PDB file of C-alpha atoms in Angstrom:
ATOM      1  CA  MET G   1     -15.862 -56.385  11.435  1.00  0.00           C
ATOM      2  CA  GLY G   2     -14.117 -55.118   8.313  1.00  0.00           C
ATOM      3  CA  PRO G   3     -11.250 -52.644   8.122  1.00  0.00           C
ATOM      4  CA  GLY G   4     -11.909 -49.509  10.129  1.00  0.00           C
ATOM      5  CA  ARG G   5     -14.814 -51.132  12.039  1.00  0.00           C
ATOM      6  CA  ASP G   6     -12.973 -50.916  15.344  1.00  0.00           C
ATOM      7  CA  ARG G   7     -14.847 -50.461  18.569  1.00  0.00           C
ATOM      8  CA  ARG G   8     -13.188 -48.533  21.345  1.00  0.00           C
ATOM      9  CA  LEU G   9     -11.847 -50.763  24.043  1.00  0.00           C
ATOM     10  CA  PRO G  10     -10.239 -49.517  27.250  1.00  0.00           C
ATOM     11  CA  GLY G  11      -6.615 -48.645  26.539  1.00  0.00           C
ATOM     12  CA  ASP G  12      -7.131 -48.911  22.764  1.00  0.00           C
ATOM     13  CA  ASN G  13      -8.428 -45.419  21.992  1.00  0.00           C
ATOM     14  CA  GLN G  14      -5.272 -44.106  20.315  1.00  0.00           C
ATOM     15  CA  ARG G  15      -5.301 -46.914  17.742  1.00  0.00           C
ATOM     16  CA  VAL G  16      -8.900 -46.082  16.815  1.00  0.00           C
ATOM     17  CA  VAL G  17      -8.191 -42.337  16.673  1.00  0.00           C
ATOM     18  CA  ASP G  18      -5.151 -42.934  14.449  1.00  0.00           C
ATOM     19  CA  ALA G  19      -7.161 -45.178  12.094  1.00  0.00           C
ATOM     20  CA  GLN G  20      -9.996 -42.645  11.871  1.00  0.00           C
ATOM     21  CA  ARG G  21      -7.607 -39.735  11.252  1.00  0.00           C
ATOM     22  CA  LYS G  22      -6.033 -41.740   8.455  1.00  0.00           C
ATOM     23  CA  LEU G  23      -9.475 -42.362   6.892  1.00  0.00           C
ATOM     24  CA  VAL G  24     -10.276 -38.639   7.068  1.00  0.00           C
ATOM     25  CA  GLN G  25      -6.970 -37.723   5.413  1.00  0.00           C
ATOM     26  CA  GLU G  26      -7.536 -40.357   2.716  1.00  0.00           C
ATOM     27  CA  MET G  27     -11.025 -38.950   2.151  1.00  0.00           C
ATOM     28  CA  PHE G  28      -9.651 -35.534   1.157  1.00  0.00           C
ATOM     29  CA  GLY G  29      -6.899 -37.051  -0.985  1.00  0.00           C
ATOM     30  CA  SER G  30      -9.445 -39.210  -2.775  1.00  0.00           C
ATOM     31  CA  TYR G  31     -11.728 -36.211  -3.369  1.00  0.00           C
ATOM     32  CA  ASN G  32      -8.898 -34.206  -4.940  1.00  0.00           C
ATOM     33  CA  GLU G  33      -7.696 -37.145  -7.035  1.00  0.00           C
ATOM     34  CA  LEU G  34     -11.023 -38.600  -8.207  1.00  0.00           C
ATOM     35  CA  GLY G  35     -13.428 -35.670  -7.968  1.00  0.00           C
ATOM     36  CA  PRO G  36     -16.641 -35.848  -5.945  1.00  0.00           C
ATOM     37  CA  ILE G  37     -18.352 -38.603  -7.932  1.00  0.00           C
ATOM     38  CA  GLY G  38     -15.292 -40.867  -8.015  1.00  0.00           C
ATOM     39  CA  PHE G  39     -14.672 -40.117  -4.351  1.00  0.00           C
ATOM     40  CA  MET G  40     -18.192 -41.176  -3.376  1.00  0.00           C
ATOM     41  CA  ASP G  41     -18.011 -44.278  -5.597  1.00  0.00           C
ATOM     42  CA  GLU G  42     -14.774 -45.252  -3.836  1.00  0.00           C
ATOM     43  CA  LEU G  43     -16.364 -44.875  -0.390  1.00  0.00           C
ATOM     44  CA  VAL G  44     -19.296 -47.048  -1.488  1.00  0.00           C
ATOM     45  CA  GLU G  45     -16.942 -49.659  -2.961  1.00  0.00           C
ATOM     46  CA  ARG G  46     -14.916 -49.728   0.277  1.00  0.00           C
ATOM     47  CA  ASP G  47     -18.135 -50.102   2.317  1.00  0.00           C
ATOM     48  CA  ALA G  48     -16.985 -47.006   4.206  1.00  0.00           C
ATOM     49  CA  LEU G  49     -20.390 -45.307   4.578  1.00  0.00           C
ATOM     50  CA  ALA G  50     -22.850 -45.868   7.398  1.00  0.00           C
ATOM     51  CA  PRO G  51     -26.369 -46.805   6.223  1.00  0.00           C
ATOM     52  CA  ASP G  52     -27.637 -43.358   7.291  1.00  0.00           C
ATOM     53  CA  PHE G  53     -24.757 -41.407   5.679  1.00  0.00           C
ATOM     54  CA  MET G  54     -25.458 -37.718   5.201  1.00  0.00           C
ATOM     55  CA  MET G  55     -23.619 -34.593   4.066  1.00  0.00           C
ATOM     56  CA  GLU G  56     -24.781 -31.396   5.714  1.00  0.00           C
ATOM     57  CA  ILE G  57     -23.760 -27.996   4.432  1.00  0.00           C
ATOM     58  CA  GLN G  58     -24.316 -24.832   6.425  1.00  0.00           C
ATOM     59  CA  ARG G  59     -27.914 -23.896   5.638  1.00  0.00           C
ATOM     60  CA  ASP G  60     -27.236 -20.341   4.475  1.00  0.00           C
ATOM     61  CA  ALA G  61     -24.509 -21.450   2.043  1.00  0.00           C
ATOM     62  CA  PRO G  62     -24.984 -22.377  -1.633  1.00  0.00           C
ATOM     63  CA  ASN G  63     -26.248 -25.978  -1.711  1.00  0.00           C
ATOM     64  CA  GLY G  64     -26.936 -25.629   2.012  1.00  0.00           C
ATOM     65  CA  GLY G  65     -28.966 -28.291   3.780  1.00  0.00           C
ATOM     66  CA  GLN G  66     -28.889 -32.044   4.136  1.00  0.00           C
ATOM     67  CA  TRP G  67     -27.926 -34.428   1.334  1.00  0.00           C
ATOM     68  CA  HIS G  68     -28.746 -38.046   2.179  1.00  0.00           C
ATOM     69  CA  GLY G  69     -26.832 -41.101   1.001  1.00  0.00           C
ATOM     70  CA  PRO G  70     -24.351 -41.393  -1.844  1.00  0.00           C
ATOM     71  CA  GLU G  71     -26.935 -40.261  -4.404  1.00  0.00           C
ATOM     72  CA  GLY G  72     -27.749 -37.127  -2.421  1.00  0.00           C
ATOM     73  CA  PHE G  73     -24.056 -36.315  -2.174  1.00  0.00           C
ATOM     74  CA  LYS G  74     -23.594 -36.822  -5.926  1.00  0.00           C
ATOM     75  CA  GLU G  75     -26.611 -34.603  -6.682  1.00  0.00           C
ATOM     76  CA  MET G  76     -25.207 -31.835  -4.471  1.00  0.00           C
ATOM     77  CA  ALA G  77     -21.731 -32.161  -6.010  1.00  0.00           C
ATOM     78  CA  GLY G  78     -23.108 -32.055  -9.556  1.00  0.00           C
ATOM     79  CA  ILE G  79     -24.950 -28.815  -8.862  1.00  0.00           C
ATOM     80  CA  TRP G  80     -21.915 -27.311  -7.104  1.00  0.00           C
ATOM     81  CA  LEU G  81     -19.432 -28.189  -9.828  1.00  0.00           C
ATOM     82  CA  GLU G  82     -21.551 -26.599 -12.576  1.00  0.00           C
ATOM     83  CA  VAL G  83     -20.180 -23.293 -11.242  1.00  0.00           C
ATOM     84  CA  TRP G  84     -16.480 -24.208 -10.860  1.00  0.00           C
ATOM     85  CA  ASP G  85     -13.774 -25.210 -13.340  1.00  0.00           C
ATOM     86  CA  VAL G  86     -11.371 -25.933 -10.469  1.00  0.00           C
ATOM     87  CA  PHE G  87     -12.300 -27.024  -6.956  1.00  0.00           C
ATOM     88  CA  GLU G  88      -9.611 -28.248  -4.571  1.00  0.00           C
ATOM     89  CA  LEU G  89      -9.566 -29.104  -0.877  1.00  0.00           C
ATOM     90  CA  HIS G  90      -6.387 -28.614   1.164  1.00  0.00           C
ATOM     91  CA  PRO G  91      -6.964 -30.019   4.665  1.00  0.00           C
ATOM     92  CA  GLU G  92      -4.998 -29.413   7.808  1.00  0.00           C
ATOM     93  CA  GLU G  93      -4.579 -32.164  10.390  1.00  0.00           C
ATOM     94  CA  PRO G  94      -7.965 -33.484  11.606  1.00  0.00           C
ATOM     95  CA  PHE G  95      -8.463 -33.422  15.349  1.00  0.00           C
ATOM     96  CA  GLU G  96     -10.894 -35.329  17.482  1.00  0.00           C
ATOM     97  CA  THR G  97     -13.404 -33.194  19.395  1.00  0.00           C
ATOM     98  CA  ALA G  98     -15.237 -36.150  20.972  1.00  0.00           C
ATOM     99  CA  PRO G  99     -15.166 -39.914  20.386  1.00  0.00           C
ATOM    100  CA  ASP G 100     -15.737 -40.581  16.665  1.00  0.00           C
ATOM    101  CA  ARG G 101     -16.036 -36.851  15.820  1.00  0.00           C
ATOM    102  CA  TYR G 102     -13.442 -34.743  14.030  1.00  0.00           C
ATOM    103  CA  LEU G 103     -12.985 -31.131  13.003  1.00  0.00           C
ATOM    104  CA  VAL G 104     -10.857 -30.451   9.912  1.00  0.00           C
ATOM    105  CA  PRO G 105      -9.824 -26.924   8.924  1.00  0.00           C
ATOM    106  CA  VAL G 106      -9.632 -26.887   5.114  1.00  0.00           C
ATOM    107  CA  ARG G 107      -8.549 -24.310   2.555  1.00  0.00           C
ATOM    108  CA  GLN G 108     -10.834 -24.476  -0.447  1.00  0.00           C
ATOM    109  CA  ARG G 109      -9.505 -23.165  -3.722  1.00  0.00           C
ATOM    110  CA  ALA G 110     -11.916 -22.690  -6.585  1.00  0.00           C
ATOM    111  CA  VAL G 111     -11.937 -21.035 -10.005  1.00  0.00           C
ATOM    112  CA  ALA G 112     -15.351 -20.053 -11.367  1.00  0.00           C
ATOM    113  CA  HIS G 113     -16.549 -21.325 -14.719  1.00  0.00           C
ATOM    114  CA  GLY G 114     -16.708 -18.535 -17.287  1.00  0.00           C
ATOM    115  CA  SER G 115     -15.559 -15.555 -15.200  1.00  0.00           C
ATOM    116  CA  GLY G 116     -12.338 -17.096 -13.904  1.00  0.00           C
ATOM    117  CA  LEU G 117     -13.018 -15.616 -10.464  1.00  0.00           C
ATOM    118  CA  GLU G 118     -10.661 -17.317  -8.018  1.00  0.00           C
ATOM    119  CA  ILE G 119     -11.541 -18.012  -4.391  1.00  0.00           C
ATOM    120  CA  ASP G 120      -9.168 -19.281  -1.708  1.00  0.00           C
ATOM    121  CA  GLU G 121     -10.858 -19.437   1.697  1.00  0.00           C
ATOM    122  CA  GLN G 122     -10.771 -21.462   4.890  1.00  0.00           C
ATOM    123  CA  PHE G 123     -13.759 -23.643   5.780  1.00  0.00           C
ATOM    124  CA  PHE G 124     -14.359 -26.246   8.439  1.00  0.00           C
ATOM    125  CA  TYR G 125     -15.354 -29.808   7.704  1.00  0.00           C
ATOM    126  CA  THR G 126     -16.774 -32.091  10.345  1.00  0.00           C
ATOM    127  CA  VAL G 127     -16.637 -35.863  10.226  1.00  0.00           C
ATOM    128  CA  GLU G 128     -18.594 -38.270  12.391  1.00  0.00           C
ATOM    129  CA  PHE G 129     -18.019 -42.009  12.402  1.00  0.00           C
ATOM    130  CA  SER G 130     -20.365 -44.815  13.366  1.00  0.00           C
ATOM    131  CA  GLU G 131     -18.819 -48.262  13.823  1.00  0.00           C
ATOM    132  CA  GLY G 132     -15.797 -47.205  11.766  1.00  0.00           C
ATOM    133  CA  ARG G 133     -17.821 -45.821   8.844  1.00  0.00           C
ATOM    134  CA  PHE G 134     -18.457 -42.259   7.745  1.00  0.00           C
ATOM    135  CA  ARG G 135     -21.866 -41.294   9.117  1.00  0.00           C
ATOM    136  CA  ARG G 136     -21.973 -37.519   8.692  1.00  0.00           C
ATOM    137  CA  ILE G 137     -19.753 -35.038   6.892  1.00  0.00           C
ATOM    138  CA  GLY G 138     -20.450 -31.369   7.474  1.00  0.00           C
ATOM    139  CA  LEU G 139     -19.205 -28.175   5.834  1.00  0.00           C
ATOM    140  CA  PHE G 140     -19.233 -24.809   7.588  1.00  0.00           C
ATOM    141  CA  ALA G 141     -17.792 -21.349   6.955  1.00  0.00           C
ATOM    142  CA  ASP G 142     -17.151 -20.679  10.616  1.00  0.00           C
ATOM    143  CA  ARG G 143     -15.459 -22.785  13.235  1.00  0.00           C
ATOM    144  CA  PRO G 144     -17.904 -22.148  16.124  1.00  0.00           C
ATOM    145  CA  GLN G 145     -20.801 -23.345  13.960  1.00  0.00           C
ATOM    146  CA  ALA G 146     -18.847 -26.485  13.000  1.00  0.00           C
ATOM    147  CA  GLU G 147     -18.056 -27.140  16.658  1.00  0.00           C
ATOM    148  CA  ARG G 148     -21.725 -26.711  17.648  1.00  0.00           C
ATOM    149  CA  TYR G 149     -22.707 -29.156  14.911  1.00  0.00           C
ATOM    150  CA  LEU G 150     -20.207 -31.737  16.180  1.00  0.00           C
ATOM    151  CA  ALA G 151     -21.585 -31.257  19.683  1.00  0.00           C
ATOM    152  CA  GLY G 152     -25.030 -32.264  18.385  1.00  0.00           C
ATOM    153  CA  GLU G 153     -26.565 -28.795  18.301  1.00  0.00           C
ATOM    154  CA  GLY G 154     -27.438 -28.985  14.585  1.00  0.00           C
ATOM    155  CA  ALA G 155     -26.331 -26.819  11.672  1.00  0.00           C
TER     156      ALA G 155
END
């Protein structure tokens, strides 16, 4: 098993939770530093994505739906960033809702291309791990919907 590929053993849960929280925090830092394409390339290079990796965005949101694999994520990000000159993510502390599942309140700040319209809103990201790798990342405008998604009730 490579870095982050920990399995939960009795009495060892806190070490796994701490390692996963660190990966989630690094994920947001990497996104802000490298942009979405560089961020995804870094996750691929680090072998940090599960084979069935998927990004799911609340279905009634722009770019809503499922985006499969690194290429799907990059396609979604390319479409999204055509609209924004600035797009930043400012996460709060991730917290575990169930083994290998995290909810992350995030302030998103964006400045629209052309109009200069500025948006600063709170959203909720979800992160699910499988064998220490990112399996699913979700994005939701409301916390109850994000929590239902993490509980396996779909977007």
